[in-house]
Short mmCIF file of C-alpha atoms in Angstrom, two decimals:
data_model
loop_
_atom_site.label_atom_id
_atom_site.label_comp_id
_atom_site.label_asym_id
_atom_site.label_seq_id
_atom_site.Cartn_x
_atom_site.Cartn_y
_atom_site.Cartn_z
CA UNK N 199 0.00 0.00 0.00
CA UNK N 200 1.15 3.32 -1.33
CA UNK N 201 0.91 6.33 1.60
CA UNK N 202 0.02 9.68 0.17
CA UNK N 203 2.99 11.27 2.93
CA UNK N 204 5.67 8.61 1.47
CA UNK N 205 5.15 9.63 -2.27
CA UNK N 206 5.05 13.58 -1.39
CA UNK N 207 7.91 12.77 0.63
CA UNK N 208 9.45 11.18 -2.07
CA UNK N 209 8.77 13.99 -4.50
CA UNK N 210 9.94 17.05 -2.48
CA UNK N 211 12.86 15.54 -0.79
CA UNK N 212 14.61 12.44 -2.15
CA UNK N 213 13.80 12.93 -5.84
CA UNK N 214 15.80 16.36 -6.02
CA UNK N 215 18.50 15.11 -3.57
CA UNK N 216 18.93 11.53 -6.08
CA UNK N 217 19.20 14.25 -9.16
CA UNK N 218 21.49 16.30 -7.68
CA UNK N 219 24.15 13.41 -7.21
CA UNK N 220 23.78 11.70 -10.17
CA UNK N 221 23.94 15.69 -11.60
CA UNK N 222 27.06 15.39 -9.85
CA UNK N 223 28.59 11.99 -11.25
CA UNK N 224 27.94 12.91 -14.62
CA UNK N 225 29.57 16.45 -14.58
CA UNK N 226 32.17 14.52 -13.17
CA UNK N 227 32.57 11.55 -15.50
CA UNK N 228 32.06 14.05 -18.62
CA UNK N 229 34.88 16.17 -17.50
CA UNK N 230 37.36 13.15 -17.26
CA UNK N 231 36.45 11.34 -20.33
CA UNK N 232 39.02 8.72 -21.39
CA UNK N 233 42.44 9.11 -20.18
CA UNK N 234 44.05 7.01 -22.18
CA UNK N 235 43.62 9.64 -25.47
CA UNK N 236 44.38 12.79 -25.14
CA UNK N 237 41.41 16.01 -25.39
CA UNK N 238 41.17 17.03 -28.97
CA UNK N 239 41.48 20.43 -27.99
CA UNK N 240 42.61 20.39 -24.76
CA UNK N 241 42.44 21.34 -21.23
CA UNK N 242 40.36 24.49 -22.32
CA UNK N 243 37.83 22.52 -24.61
CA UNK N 244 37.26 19.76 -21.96
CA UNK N 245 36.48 22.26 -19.73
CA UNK N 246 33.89 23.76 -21.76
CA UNK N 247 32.18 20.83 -22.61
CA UNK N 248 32.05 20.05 -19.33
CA UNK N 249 30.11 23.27 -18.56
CA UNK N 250 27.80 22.81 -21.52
CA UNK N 251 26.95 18.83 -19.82
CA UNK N 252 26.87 20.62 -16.35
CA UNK N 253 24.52 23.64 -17.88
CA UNK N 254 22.32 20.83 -19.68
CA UNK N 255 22.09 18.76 -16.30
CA UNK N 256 20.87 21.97 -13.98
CA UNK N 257 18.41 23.12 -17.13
CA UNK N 258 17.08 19.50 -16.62
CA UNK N 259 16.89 20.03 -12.40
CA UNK N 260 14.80 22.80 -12.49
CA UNK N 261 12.80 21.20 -14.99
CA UNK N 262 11.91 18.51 -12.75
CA UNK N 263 11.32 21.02 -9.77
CA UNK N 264 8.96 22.57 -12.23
CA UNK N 265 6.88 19.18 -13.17
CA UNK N 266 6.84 18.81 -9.32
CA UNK N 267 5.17 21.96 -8.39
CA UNK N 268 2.83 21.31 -11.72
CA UNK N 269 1.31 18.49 -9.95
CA UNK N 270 1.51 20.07 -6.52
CA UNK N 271 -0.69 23.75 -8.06
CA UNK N 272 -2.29 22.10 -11.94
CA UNK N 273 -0.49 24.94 -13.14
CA UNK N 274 3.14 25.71 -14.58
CA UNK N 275 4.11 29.23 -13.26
CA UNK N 276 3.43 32.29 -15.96
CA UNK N 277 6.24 33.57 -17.27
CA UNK N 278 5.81 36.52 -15.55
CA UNK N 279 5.95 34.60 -12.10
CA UNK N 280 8.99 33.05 -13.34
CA UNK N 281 11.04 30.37 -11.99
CA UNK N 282 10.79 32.76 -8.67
CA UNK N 283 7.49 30.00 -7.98
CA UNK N 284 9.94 27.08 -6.88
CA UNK N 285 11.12 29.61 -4.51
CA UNK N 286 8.24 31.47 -3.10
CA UNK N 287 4.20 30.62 -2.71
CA UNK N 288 2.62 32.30 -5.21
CA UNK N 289 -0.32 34.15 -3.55
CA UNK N 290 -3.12 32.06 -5.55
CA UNK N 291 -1.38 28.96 -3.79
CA UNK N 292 -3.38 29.32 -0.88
CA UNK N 293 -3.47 26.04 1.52
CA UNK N 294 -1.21 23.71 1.61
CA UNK N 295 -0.88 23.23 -2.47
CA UNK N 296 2.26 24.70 -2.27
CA UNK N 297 4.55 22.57 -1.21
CA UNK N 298 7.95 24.12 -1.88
CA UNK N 299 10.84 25.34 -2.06
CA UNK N 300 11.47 23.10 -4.79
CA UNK N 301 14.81 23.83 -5.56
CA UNK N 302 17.87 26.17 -3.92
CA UNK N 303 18.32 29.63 -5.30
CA UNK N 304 22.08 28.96 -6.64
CA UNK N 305 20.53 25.79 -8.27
CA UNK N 306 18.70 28.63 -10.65
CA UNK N 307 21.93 29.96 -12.44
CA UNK N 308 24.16 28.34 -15.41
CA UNK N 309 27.47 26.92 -14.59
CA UNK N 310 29.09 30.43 -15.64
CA UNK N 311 26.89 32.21 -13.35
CA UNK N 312 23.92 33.25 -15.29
CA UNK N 313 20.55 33.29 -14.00
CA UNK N 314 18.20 30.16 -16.05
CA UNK N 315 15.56 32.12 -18.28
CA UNK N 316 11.96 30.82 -18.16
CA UNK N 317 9.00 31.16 -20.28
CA UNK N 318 5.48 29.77 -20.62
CA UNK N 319 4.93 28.28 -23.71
CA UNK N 320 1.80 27.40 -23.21
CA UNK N 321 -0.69 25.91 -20.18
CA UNK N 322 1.36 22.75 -20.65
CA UNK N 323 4.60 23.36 -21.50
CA UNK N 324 7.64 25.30 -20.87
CA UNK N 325 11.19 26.65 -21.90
CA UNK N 326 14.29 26.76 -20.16
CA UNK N 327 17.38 28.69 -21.30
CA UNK N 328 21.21 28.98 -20.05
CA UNK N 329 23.08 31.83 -22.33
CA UNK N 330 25.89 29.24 -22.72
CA UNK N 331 29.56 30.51 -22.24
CA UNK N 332 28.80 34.09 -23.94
CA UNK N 333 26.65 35.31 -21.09
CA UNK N 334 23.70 36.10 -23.78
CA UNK N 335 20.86 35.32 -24.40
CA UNK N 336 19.88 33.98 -28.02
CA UNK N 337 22.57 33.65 -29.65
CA UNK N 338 24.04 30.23 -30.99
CA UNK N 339 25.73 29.08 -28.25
CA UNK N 340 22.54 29.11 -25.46
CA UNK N 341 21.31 26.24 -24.22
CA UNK N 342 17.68 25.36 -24.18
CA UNK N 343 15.41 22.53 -22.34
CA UNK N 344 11.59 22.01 -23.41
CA UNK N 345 9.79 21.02 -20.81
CA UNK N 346 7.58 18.58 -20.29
#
């Protein structure tokens, strides 16, 4: 028998704590790659892809904290809310709906230190975007996640 507590446990706690170590073993198996061959372009270009895995991996974090609070409020936050919902209880959250925070503040930024952009595609879906190494946003380099 399934307990309502154990699965919302489940949900808010161990889910995003399980993410953010494997997060963690993949950033860290990415950046050593195979030792035995040498980076094609280095130090420098392991690095970066390493920060484009890493930027991928926290674009697909807050994506889950998003589906979470989806099925906590029916709702995906407007864009105008903004990913400031996994944070803070909206004021129509009234009760105990909101269930949050969902994720950490510094879990909200890119691996070069740029805040994830968030916008409301539609009542269903969303889109997550990291500027990638050039700081800004839409240009070739960014990195997007479409979510769900």
């Amino acid at each position: 028998m399934v307990h309502f507590a154990s699965v919302t446990l489940f949900l808010t706690q161990e889910l995003p704590m399980r993410n953010i170590v494997i997060s963690f073993l993949a950033v860290a198996l990415t950046a050593c790659g195979d030792k035995d061959k040498p980076a094609p372009g280095g130090p420098d270009e392991v690095k970066s892809d390493a920060r484009i895995a890493a930027a991928k991996l926290t674009l697909d974090g807050v994506g889950l904290a998003l589906e979470t609070l989806e099925v906590h409020l029916n709702r995906f936050p407007t864009t105008d809310e903004g990913l400031n919902t996994l944070l803070f209880q909206p004021a129509d959250a009234a009760g105990e709906r909101w269930r949050g925070p969902y994720i950490q503040g510094k879990d909200l930024k890119d691996p070069w230190g740029n805040e994830v952009h968030y916008k409301l595609l539609d009542e269903s879906s969303f889109e997550l975007t990291s500027a990638g190494p050039d700081g800004k946003v839409g240009t070739g380099d960014d990195i997007v996640f479409k979510g769900p």
